PDB file of C-alpha atoms in Angstrom:
ATOM      1  CA  SER Y   3      99.828  89.955 131.892  1.00  0.00           C
ATOM      2  CA  LEU Y   4      97.391  93.050 130.686  1.00  0.00           C
ATOM      3  CA  GLU Y   5     100.282  95.534 131.901  1.00  0.00           C
ATOM      4  CA  ALA Y   6     103.221  93.753 130.161  1.00  0.00           C
ATOM      5  CA  ILE Y   7     100.828  94.114 126.940  1.00  0.00           C
ATOM      6  CA  PHE Y   8     100.228  97.879 127.414  1.00  0.00           C
ATOM      7  CA  LEU Y   9     104.105  98.439 128.070  1.00  0.00           C
ATOM      8  CA  SER Y  10     105.128  96.344 125.079  1.00  0.00           C
ATOM      9  CA  CYS Y  11     102.529  98.378 122.958  1.00  0.00           C
ATOM     10  CA  PHE Y  12     103.671 101.857 124.525  1.00  0.00           C
ATOM     11  CA  VAL Y  13     107.471 100.755 123.287  1.00  0.00           C
ATOM     12  CA  LEU Y  14     106.250  99.683 119.828  1.00  0.00           C
ATOM     13  CA  ILE Y  15     104.805 103.091 119.367  1.00  0.00           C
ATOM     14  CA  SER Y  16     107.915 104.793 120.794  1.00  0.00           C
ATOM     15  CA  GLN Y  17     109.914 102.792 118.304  1.00  0.00           C
ATOM     16  CA  ASN Y  18     107.800 103.445 115.490  1.00  0.00           C
ATOM     17  CA  ARG Y  19     108.068 107.378 116.356  1.00  0.00           C
ATOM     18  CA  GLN Y  20     111.810 107.335 116.845  1.00  0.00           C
ATOM     19  CA  ALA Y  21     112.258 105.441 113.507  1.00  0.00           C
ATOM     20  CA  ALA Y  22     109.796 108.492 111.919  1.00  0.00           C
ATOM     21  CA  LYS Y  23     112.125 110.897 113.362  1.00  0.00           C
ATOM     22  CA  ASP Y  24     115.347 109.227 112.366  1.00  0.00           C
ATOM     23  CA  LYS Y  25     114.171 108.931 108.590  1.00  0.00           C
ATOM     24  CA  ILE Y  26     113.232 112.613 108.413  1.00  0.00           C
ATOM     25  CA  ARG Y  27     116.591 113.558 110.101  1.00  0.00           C
ATOM     26  CA  SER Y  28     118.404 110.836 107.248  1.00  0.00           C
ATOM     27  CA  ASP Y  29     116.666 113.051 104.384  1.00  0.00           C
ATOM     28  CA  ILE Y  30     117.285 116.318 105.949  1.00  0.00           C
ATOM     29  CA  GLU Y  31     120.848 115.387 106.261  1.00  0.00           C
ATOM     30  CA  TYR Y  32     120.813 113.827 102.780  1.00  0.00           C
ATOM     31  CA  GLU Y  33     119.640 117.103 101.581  1.00  0.00           C
ATOM     32  CA  ILE Y  34     122.308 119.399 103.303  1.00  0.00           C
ATOM     33  CA  ASN Y  35     125.081 116.993 102.052  1.00  0.00           C
ATOM     34  CA  ILE Y  36     123.756 117.231  98.386  1.00  0.00           C
ATOM     35  CA  LYS Y  37     123.662 121.373  98.885  1.00  0.00           C
ATOM     36  CA  ALA Y  38     127.410 121.283 100.186  1.00  0.00           C
ATOM     37  CA  GLU Y  39     128.408 118.996  97.670  1.00  0.00           C
ATOM     38  CA  LEU Y  40     127.055 121.299  95.142  1.00  0.00           C
ATOM     39  CA  GLU Y  41     128.694 124.521  96.992  1.00  0.00           C
ATOM     40  CA  ILE Y  42     131.868 122.856  97.003  1.00  0.00           C
ATOM     41  CA  ALA Y  43     132.222 122.225  93.352  1.00  0.00           C
ATOM     42  CA  HIS Y  44     131.386 125.947  92.769  1.00  0.00           C
ATOM     43  CA  LEU Y  45     133.908 126.809  95.041  1.00  0.00           C
ATOM     44  CA  HIS Y  46     136.311 124.312  93.037  1.00  0.00           C
ATOM     45  CA  GLU Y  47     135.157 126.330  89.802  1.00  0.00           C
ATOM     46  CA  LYS Y  48     135.623 129.589  91.630  1.00  0.00           C
ATOM     47  CA  VAL Y  49     139.645 128.564  92.388  1.00  0.00           C
ATOM     48  CA  ASP Y  50     140.325 127.221  89.087  1.00  0.00           C
ATOM     49  CA  HIS Y  51     138.903 130.487  87.672  1.00  0.00           C
ATOM     50  CA  LEU Y  52     141.249 132.416  90.245  1.00  0.00           C
ATOM     51  CA  HIS Y  53     143.788 130.311  89.221  1.00  0.00           C
ATOM     52  CA  ALA Y  54     143.901 130.738  85.419  1.00  0.00           C
ATOM     53  CA  GLU Y  55     143.085 134.481  85.672  1.00  0.00           C
ATOM     54  CA  ILE Y  56     146.538 134.482  88.025  1.00  0.00           C
ATOM     55  CA  LEU Y  57     148.407 132.415  85.365  1.00  0.00           C
ATOM     56  CA  GLU Y  58     147.357 134.767  82.894  1.00  0.00           C
ATOM     57  CA  ARG Y  59     148.457 138.075  84.753  1.00  0.00           C
ATOM     58  CA  LEU Y  60     151.925 136.287  85.405  1.00  0.00           C
ATOM     59  CA  ALA Y  61     152.279 135.252  81.476  1.00  0.00           C
ATOM     60  CA  ALA Y  62     151.129 139.026  80.681  1.00  0.00           C
ATOM     61  CA  LEU Y  63     153.920 140.172  83.465  1.00  0.00           C
ATOM     62  CA  GLU Y  64     156.619 138.299  82.167  1.00  0.00           C
ATOM     63  CA  ARG Y  65     155.854 139.048  78.269  1.00  0.00           C
ATOM     64  CA  ALA Y  66     156.094 142.799  79.744  1.00  0.00           C
ATOM     65  CA  GLY Y  67     159.175 141.907  81.548  1.00  0.00           C
ATOM     66  CA  ARG Y  68     160.634 140.570  78.028  1.00  0.00           C
ATOM     67  CA  ALA Y  69     159.828 143.610  76.126  1.00  0.00           C
ATOM     68  CA  THR Y  70     161.309 146.040  78.643  1.00  0.00           C
ATOM     69  CA  ARG Y  71     164.791 144.216  78.366  1.00  0.00           C
ATOM     70  CA  ALA Y  72     165.050 143.941  74.782  1.00  0.00           C
TER      71      ALA Y  72
END
């Protein structure tokens, strides 16, 4: 019947709109994930740098301790 045709058209239009919204949401989530991954990599670099700096300071303290004992 005509009513069923209109109803099916509305359902298809609604599904297409939802699919478009889902694609946009998916694209935004992808961009956010990429940014988060870059930020995490940057934080890893900072932590590695701090770790190396701490090891250097510890080695300097050990050298200074040996020099004062000798």
